Amino acid sequence: MDPYIGQIQLFPYNFEPRGWILCDGRSLQVMQNQALYSLIGTTFGGNGTTTFNIPDLRNANPLAMTNQMKYYIAAQGLYPQRS
């Protein structure tokens, strides 16, 4: 099943799975990520015209014993529908 765009999930990877972006607070281009931008906007930073930021969850590891788990945000998948 495809994830919803904007869905955040923990993965035990040291690489970005296809369609996912590590939640490290980086700045993304609006034009290359229009669907994700339409959902989160400038909630986490960016100028809102050409850039926006994704959440920075590098220090939000629920498993303090290991740093293997990392949060990723889905940049591809299903667009959430309002009911």
GROMACS .gro file of N, CA, C and O in nm, residues 1-77:
model
  308
    1MET      N    1   0.084  -0.118   0.000
    1MET     CA    2   0.000   0.000   0.000
    1MET      C    3   0.089   0.125   0.000
    1MET      O    4   0.187   0.134   0.072
    2ASP      N    5   0.053   0.221  -0.080
    2ASP     CA    6   0.127   0.346  -0.088
    2ASP      C    7   0.102   0.431   0.036
    2ASP      O    8  -0.010   0.435   0.088
    3PRO      N    9   0.205   0.503   0.081
    3PRO     CA   10   0.186   0.593   0.195
    3PRO      C   11   0.113   0.720   0.149
    3PRO      O   12   0.106   0.750   0.031
    4TYR      N   13   0.061   0.793   0.246
    4TYR     CA   14   0.006   0.925   0.217
    4TYR      C   15   0.121   1.025   0.212
    4TYR      O   16   0.213   1.018   0.293
    5ILE      N   17   0.116   1.117   0.117
    5ILE     CA   18   0.217   1.223   0.112
    5ILE      C   19   0.210   1.300   0.243
    5ILE      O   20   0.102   1.334   0.291
    6GLY      N   21   0.325   1.324   0.302
    6GLY     CA   22   0.332   1.393   0.430
    6GLY      C   23   0.332   1.299   0.550
    6GLY      O   24   0.355   1.343   0.662
    7GLN      N   25   0.307   1.171   0.526
    7GLN     CA   26   0.309   1.072   0.634
    7GLN      C   27   0.451   1.061   0.687
    7GLN      O   28   0.547   1.057   0.611
    8ILE      N   29   0.467   1.055   0.818
    8ILE     CA   30   0.598   1.039   0.880
    8ILE      C   31   0.607   0.901   0.942
    8ILE      O   32   0.512   0.856   1.008
    9GLN      N   33   0.719   0.834   0.916
    9GLN     CA   34   0.734   0.697   0.962
    9GLN      C   35   0.879   0.670   1.003
    9GLN      O   36   0.971   0.728   0.947
   10LEU      N   37   0.895   0.582   1.100
   10LEU     CA   38   1.028   0.538   1.142
   10LEU      C   39   1.075   0.424   1.054
   10LEU      O   40   0.998   0.332   1.024
   11PHE      N   41   1.200   0.431   1.011
   11PHE     CA   42   1.263   0.322   0.937
   11PHE      C   43   1.402   0.296   0.996
   11PHE      O   44   1.468   0.390   1.040
   12PRO      N   45   1.449   0.174   0.992
   12PRO     CA   46   1.582   0.142   1.044
   12PRO      C   47   1.690   0.151   0.938
   12PRO      O   48   1.778   0.066   0.929
   13TYR      N   49   1.684   0.253   0.853
   13TYR     CA   50   1.775   0.262   0.739
   13TYR      C   51   1.873   0.378   0.756
   13TYR      O   52   1.842   0.478   0.820
   14ASN      N   53   1.987   0.365   0.692
   14ASN     CA   54   2.083   0.476   0.684
   14ASN      C   55   2.081   0.536   0.544
   14ASN      O   56   2.179   0.595   0.500
   15PHE      N   57   1.971   0.518   0.473
   15PHE     CA   58   1.953   0.574   0.339
   15PHE      C   59   1.806   0.613   0.326
   15PHE      O   60   1.722   0.566   0.402
   16GLU      N   61   1.776   0.699   0.230
   16GLU     CA   62   1.638   0.740   0.205
   16GLU      C   63   1.572   0.642   0.109
   16GLU      O   64   1.614   0.631  -0.006
   17PRO      N   65   1.469   0.571   0.156
   17PRO     CA   66   1.396   0.484   0.063
   17PRO      C   67   1.332   0.569  -0.047
   17PRO      O   68   1.304   0.688  -0.028
   18ARG      N   69   1.310   0.509  -0.161
   18ARG     CA   70   1.250   0.581  -0.274
   18ARG      C   71   1.116   0.642  -0.233
   18ARG      O   72   1.030   0.574  -0.178
   19GLY      N   73   1.102   0.770  -0.259
   19GLY     CA   74   0.978   0.841  -0.228
   19GLY      C   75   0.972   0.897  -0.087
   19GLY      O   76   0.873   0.959  -0.050
   20TRP      N   77   1.077   0.878  -0.007
   20TRP     CA   78   1.082   0.926   0.130
   20TRP      C   79   1.201   1.021   0.147
   20TRP      O   80   1.300   1.008   0.077
   21ILE      N   81   1.189   1.116   0.241
   21ILE     CA   82   1.296   1.211   0.269
   21ILE      C   83   1.322   1.208   0.419
   21ILE      O   84   1.228   1.213   0.500
   22LEU      N   85   1.449   1.201   0.457
   22LEU     CA   86   1.487   1.204   0.597
   22LEU      C   87   1.439   1.334   0.661
   22LEU      O   88   1.459   1.442   0.606
   23CYS      N   89   1.374   1.324   0.776
   23CYS     CA   90   1.325   1.442   0.848
   23CYS      C   91   1.441   1.508   0.921
   23CYS      O   92   1.461   1.490   1.042
   24ASP      N   93   1.519   1.586   0.847
   24ASP     CA   94   1.638   1.650   0.903
   24ASP      C   95   1.631   1.803   0.894
   24ASP      O   96   1.731   1.871   0.911
   25GLY      N   97   1.512   1.857   0.869
   25GLY     CA   98   1.494   2.001   0.867
   25GLY      C   99   1.541   2.071   0.741
   25GLY      O  100   1.541   2.193   0.735
   26ARG      N  101   1.578   1.996   0.640
   26ARG     CA  102   1.633   2.058   0.519
   26ARG      C  103   1.530   2.141   0.443
   26ARG      O  104   1.410   2.123   0.458
   27SER      N  105   1.581   2.229   0.362
   27SER     CA  106   1.501   2.315   0.277
   27SER      C  107   1.480   2.244   0.143
   27SER      O  108   1.573   2.189   0.086
   28LEU      N  109   1.356   2.245   0.095
   28LEU     CA  110   1.322   2.186  -0.034
   28LEU      C  111   1.266   2.293  -0.127
   28LEU      O  112   1.212   2.394  -0.080
   29GLN      N  113   1.274   2.270  -0.255
   29GLN     CA  114   1.219   2.360  -0.355
   29GLN      C  115   1.069   2.332  -0.372
   29GLN      O  116   1.028   2.217  -0.388
   30VAL      N  117   0.989   2.438  -0.366
   30VAL     CA  118   0.844   2.425  -0.382
   30VAL      C  119   0.811   2.362  -0.517
   30VAL      O  120   0.728   2.271  -0.526
   31MET      N  121   0.876   2.408  -0.624
   31MET     CA  122   0.844   2.360  -0.759
   31MET      C  123   0.867   2.211  -0.777
   31MET      O  124   0.796   2.146  -0.853
   32GLN      N  125   0.964   2.154  -0.708
   32GLN     CA  126   0.993   2.011  -0.720
   32GLN      C  127   0.912   1.926  -0.623
   32GLN      O  128   0.913   1.804  -0.632
   33ASN      N  129   0.844   1.989  -0.527
   33ASN     CA  130   0.772   1.916  -0.423
   33ASN      C  131   0.638   1.982  -0.394
   33ASN      O  132   0.602   2.006  -0.278
   34GLN      N  133   0.560   2.011  -0.499
   34GLN     CA  134   0.437   2.088  -0.483
   34GLN      C  135   0.333   2.018  -0.396
   34GLN      O  136   0.265   2.082  -0.317
   35ALA      N  137   0.319   1.886  -0.410
   35ALA     CA  138   0.219   1.815  -0.331
   35ALA      C  139   0.253   1.821  -0.182
   35ALA      O  140   0.166   1.852  -0.099
   36LEU      N  141   0.377   1.794  -0.148
   36LEU     CA  142   0.418   1.799  -0.007
   36LEU      C  143   0.406   1.941   0.046
   36LEU      O  144   0.355   1.962   0.157
   37TYR      N  145   0.446   2.040  -0.032
   37TYR     CA  146   0.435   2.179   0.010
   37TYR      C  147   0.289   2.217   0.035
   37TYR      O  148   0.258   2.288   0.131
   38SER      N  149   0.198   2.169  -0.049
   38SER     CA  150   0.057   2.205  -0.032
   38SER      C  151   0.001   2.152   0.100
   38SER      O  152  -0.097   2.204   0.151
   39LEU      N  153   0.065   2.052   0.156
   39LEU     CA  154   0.018   1.994   0.282
   39LEU      C  155   0.083   2.056   0.405
   39LEU      O  156   0.016   2.079   0.505
   40ILE      N  157   0.214   2.084   0.400
   40ILE     CA  158   0.281   2.135   0.521
   40ILE      C  159   0.319   2.282   0.511
   40ILE      O  160   0.348   2.343   0.613
   41GLY      N  161   0.320   2.338   0.391
   41GLY     CA  162   0.350   2.480   0.375
   41GLY      C  163   0.480   2.520   0.443
   41GLY      O  164   0.580   2.448   0.435
   42THR      N  165   0.479   2.632   0.512
   42THR     CA  166   0.599   2.681   0.580
   42THR      C  167   0.593   2.656   0.731
   42THR      O  168   0.656   2.727   0.809
   43THR      N  169   0.520   2.555   0.772
   43THR     CA  170   0.509   2.521   0.914
   43THR      C  171   0.646   2.504   0.979
   43THR      O  172   0.666   2.541   1.094
   44PHE      N  173   0.742   2.450   0.905
   44PHE     CA  174   0.874   2.420   0.960
   44PHE      C  175   0.982   2.513   0.906
   44PHE      O  176   1.101   2.489   0.924
   45GLY      N  177   0.941   2.620   0.836
   45GLY     CA  178   1.035   2.718   0.784
   45GLY      C  179   1.031   2.728   0.633
   45GLY      O  180   0.954   2.660   0.566
   46GLY      N  181   1.116   2.813   0.580
   46GLY     CA  182   1.120   2.839   0.436
   46GLY      C  183   1.055   2.973   0.407
   46GLY      O  184   0.989   3.032   0.491
   47ASN      N  185   1.074   3.019   0.284
   47ASN     CA  186   1.019   3.151   0.250
   47ASN      C  187   0.878   3.142   0.191
   47ASN      O  188   0.813   3.243   0.171
   48GLY      N  189   0.831   3.023   0.158
   48GLY     CA  190   0.695   3.005   0.108
   48GLY      C  191   0.677   3.043  -0.037
   48GLY      O  192   0.570   3.021  -0.093
   49THR      N  193   0.778   3.098  -0.099
   49THR     CA  194   0.770   3.133  -0.240
   49THR      C  195   0.846   3.031  -0.323
   49THR      O  196   0.791   2.975  -0.417
   50THR      N  197   0.969   3.008  -0.285
   50THR     CA  198   1.051   2.911  -0.359
   50THR      C  199   1.096   2.794  -0.273
   50THR      O  200   1.130   2.689  -0.327
   51THR      N  201   1.096   2.811  -0.140
   51THR     CA  202   1.144   2.704  -0.053
   51THR      C  203   1.051   2.681   0.066
   51THR      O  204   0.973   2.768   0.105
   52PHE      N  205   1.060   2.560   0.121
   52PHE     CA  206   0.994   2.525   0.246
   52PHE      C  207   1.080   2.419   0.313
   52PHE      O  208   1.162   2.355   0.249
   53ASN      N  209   1.064   2.406   0.444
   53ASN     CA  210   1.145   2.310   0.518
   53ASN      C  211   1.059   2.193   0.564
   53ASN      O  212   0.940   2.211   0.592
   54ILE      N  213   1.124   2.079   0.575
   54ILE     CA  214   1.057   1.962   0.634
   54ILE      C  215   1.091   1.959   0.782
   54ILE      O  216   1.183   2.027   0.827
   55PRO      N  217   1.017   1.882   0.862
   55PRO     CA  218   1.045   1.879   1.005
   55PRO      C  219   1.184   1.824   1.036
   55PRO      O  220   1.237   1.742   0.961
   56ASP      N  221   1.241   1.870   1.145
   56ASP     CA  222   1.370   1.820   1.192
   56ASP      C  223   1.343   1.727   1.310
   56ASP      O  224   1.319   1.773   1.422
   57LEU      N  225   1.345   1.598   1.285
   57LEU     CA  226   1.316   1.498   1.388
   57LEU      C  227   1.438   1.413   1.421
   57LEU      O  228   1.426   1.301   1.471
   58ARG      N  229   1.557   1.466   1.396
   58ARG     CA  230   1.679   1.390   1.421
   58ARG      C  231   1.697   1.355   1.568
   58ARG      O  232   1.756   1.252   1.600
   59ASN      N  233   1.647   1.438   1.658
   59ASN     CA  234   1.663   1.411   1.801
   59ASN      C  235   1.535   1.360   1.866
   59ASN      O  236   1.521   1.365   1.987
   60ALA      N  237   1.443   1.310   1.786
   60ALA     CA  238   1.314   1.263   1.838
   60ALA      C  239   1.304   1.112   1.839
   60ALA      O  240   1.196   1.057   1.828
   61ASN      N  241   1.416   1.045   1.854
   61ASN     CA  242   1.417   0.899   1.850
   61ASN      C  243   1.349   0.840   1.973
   61ASN      O  244   1.393   0.862   2.085
   62PRO      N  245   1.240   0.763   1.953
   62PRO     CA  246   1.170   0.705   2.068
   62PRO      C  247   1.247   0.589   2.131
   62PRO      O  248   1.217   0.549   2.242
   63LEU      N  249   1.343   0.537   2.062
   63LEU     CA  250   1.423   0.426   2.112
   63LEU      C  251   1.561   0.479   2.147
   63LEU      O  252   1.655   0.468   2.070
   64ALA      N  253   1.574   0.537   2.264
   64ALA     CA  254   1.697   0.605   2.304
   64ALA      C  255   1.819   0.512   2.305
   64ALA      O  256   1.931   0.557   2.299
   65MET      N  257   1.795   0.381   2.308
   65MET     CA  258   1.906   0.286   2.314
   65MET      C  259   1.978   0.273   2.182
   65MET      O  260   2.089   0.224   2.176
   66THR      N  261   1.915   0.313   2.075
   66THR     CA  262   1.975   0.296   1.944
   66THR      C  263   1.952   0.421   1.858
   66THR      O  264   1.849   0.485   1.870
   67ASN      N  265   2.046   0.453   1.776
   67ASN     CA  266   2.027   0.564   1.683
   67ASN      C  267   2.005   0.512   1.541
   67ASN      O  268   2.019   0.585   1.446
   68GLN      N  269   1.971   0.384   1.531
   68GLN     CA  270   1.948   0.324   1.400
   68GLN      C  271   1.815   0.366   1.339
   68GLN      O  272   1.801   0.369   1.218
   69MET      N  273   1.716   0.395   1.422
   69MET     CA  274   1.584   0.432   1.372
   69MET      C  275   1.583   0.581   1.338
   69MET      O  276   1.628   0.664   1.417
   70LYS      N  277   1.528   0.613   1.222
   70LYS     CA  278   1.520   0.753   1.178
   70LYS      C  279   1.381   0.778   1.122
   70LYS      O  280   1.318   0.689   1.066
   71TYR      N  281   1.335   0.903   1.137
   71TYR     CA  282   1.205   0.943   1.082
   71TYR      C  283   1.222   0.991   0.938
   71TYR      O  284   1.315   1.066   0.907
   72TYR      N  285   1.128   0.948   0.853
   72TYR     CA  286   1.124   0.989   0.713
   72TYR      C  287   0.984   1.039   0.682
   72TYR      O  288   0.887   0.992   0.739
   73ILE      N  289   0.975   1.135   0.589
   73ILE     CA  290   0.846   1.188   0.546
   73ILE      C  291   0.823   1.145   0.401
   73ILE      O  292   0.915   1.151   0.318
   74ALA      N  293   0.702   1.101   0.371
   74ALA     CA  294   0.668   1.056   0.236
   74ALA      C  295   0.651   1.176   0.144
   74ALA      O  296   0.571   1.265   0.171
   75ALA      N  297   0.728   1.178   0.037
   75ALA     CA  298   0.718   1.283  -0.064
   75ALA      C  299   0.640   1.235  -0.185
   75ALA      O  300   0.602   1.315  -0.270
   76GLN      N  301   0.617   1.105  -0.192
   76GLN     CA  302   0.540   1.046  -0.301
   76GLN      C  303   0.438   0.951  -0.242
   76GLN      O  304   0.461   0.893  -0.135
   77GLY      N  305   0.329   0.933  -0.309
   77GLY     CA  306   0.227   0.842  -0.262
   77GLY      C  307   0.089   0.898  -0.290
   77GLY      O  308   0.068   0.972  -0.386
   0.00000   0.00000   0.00000
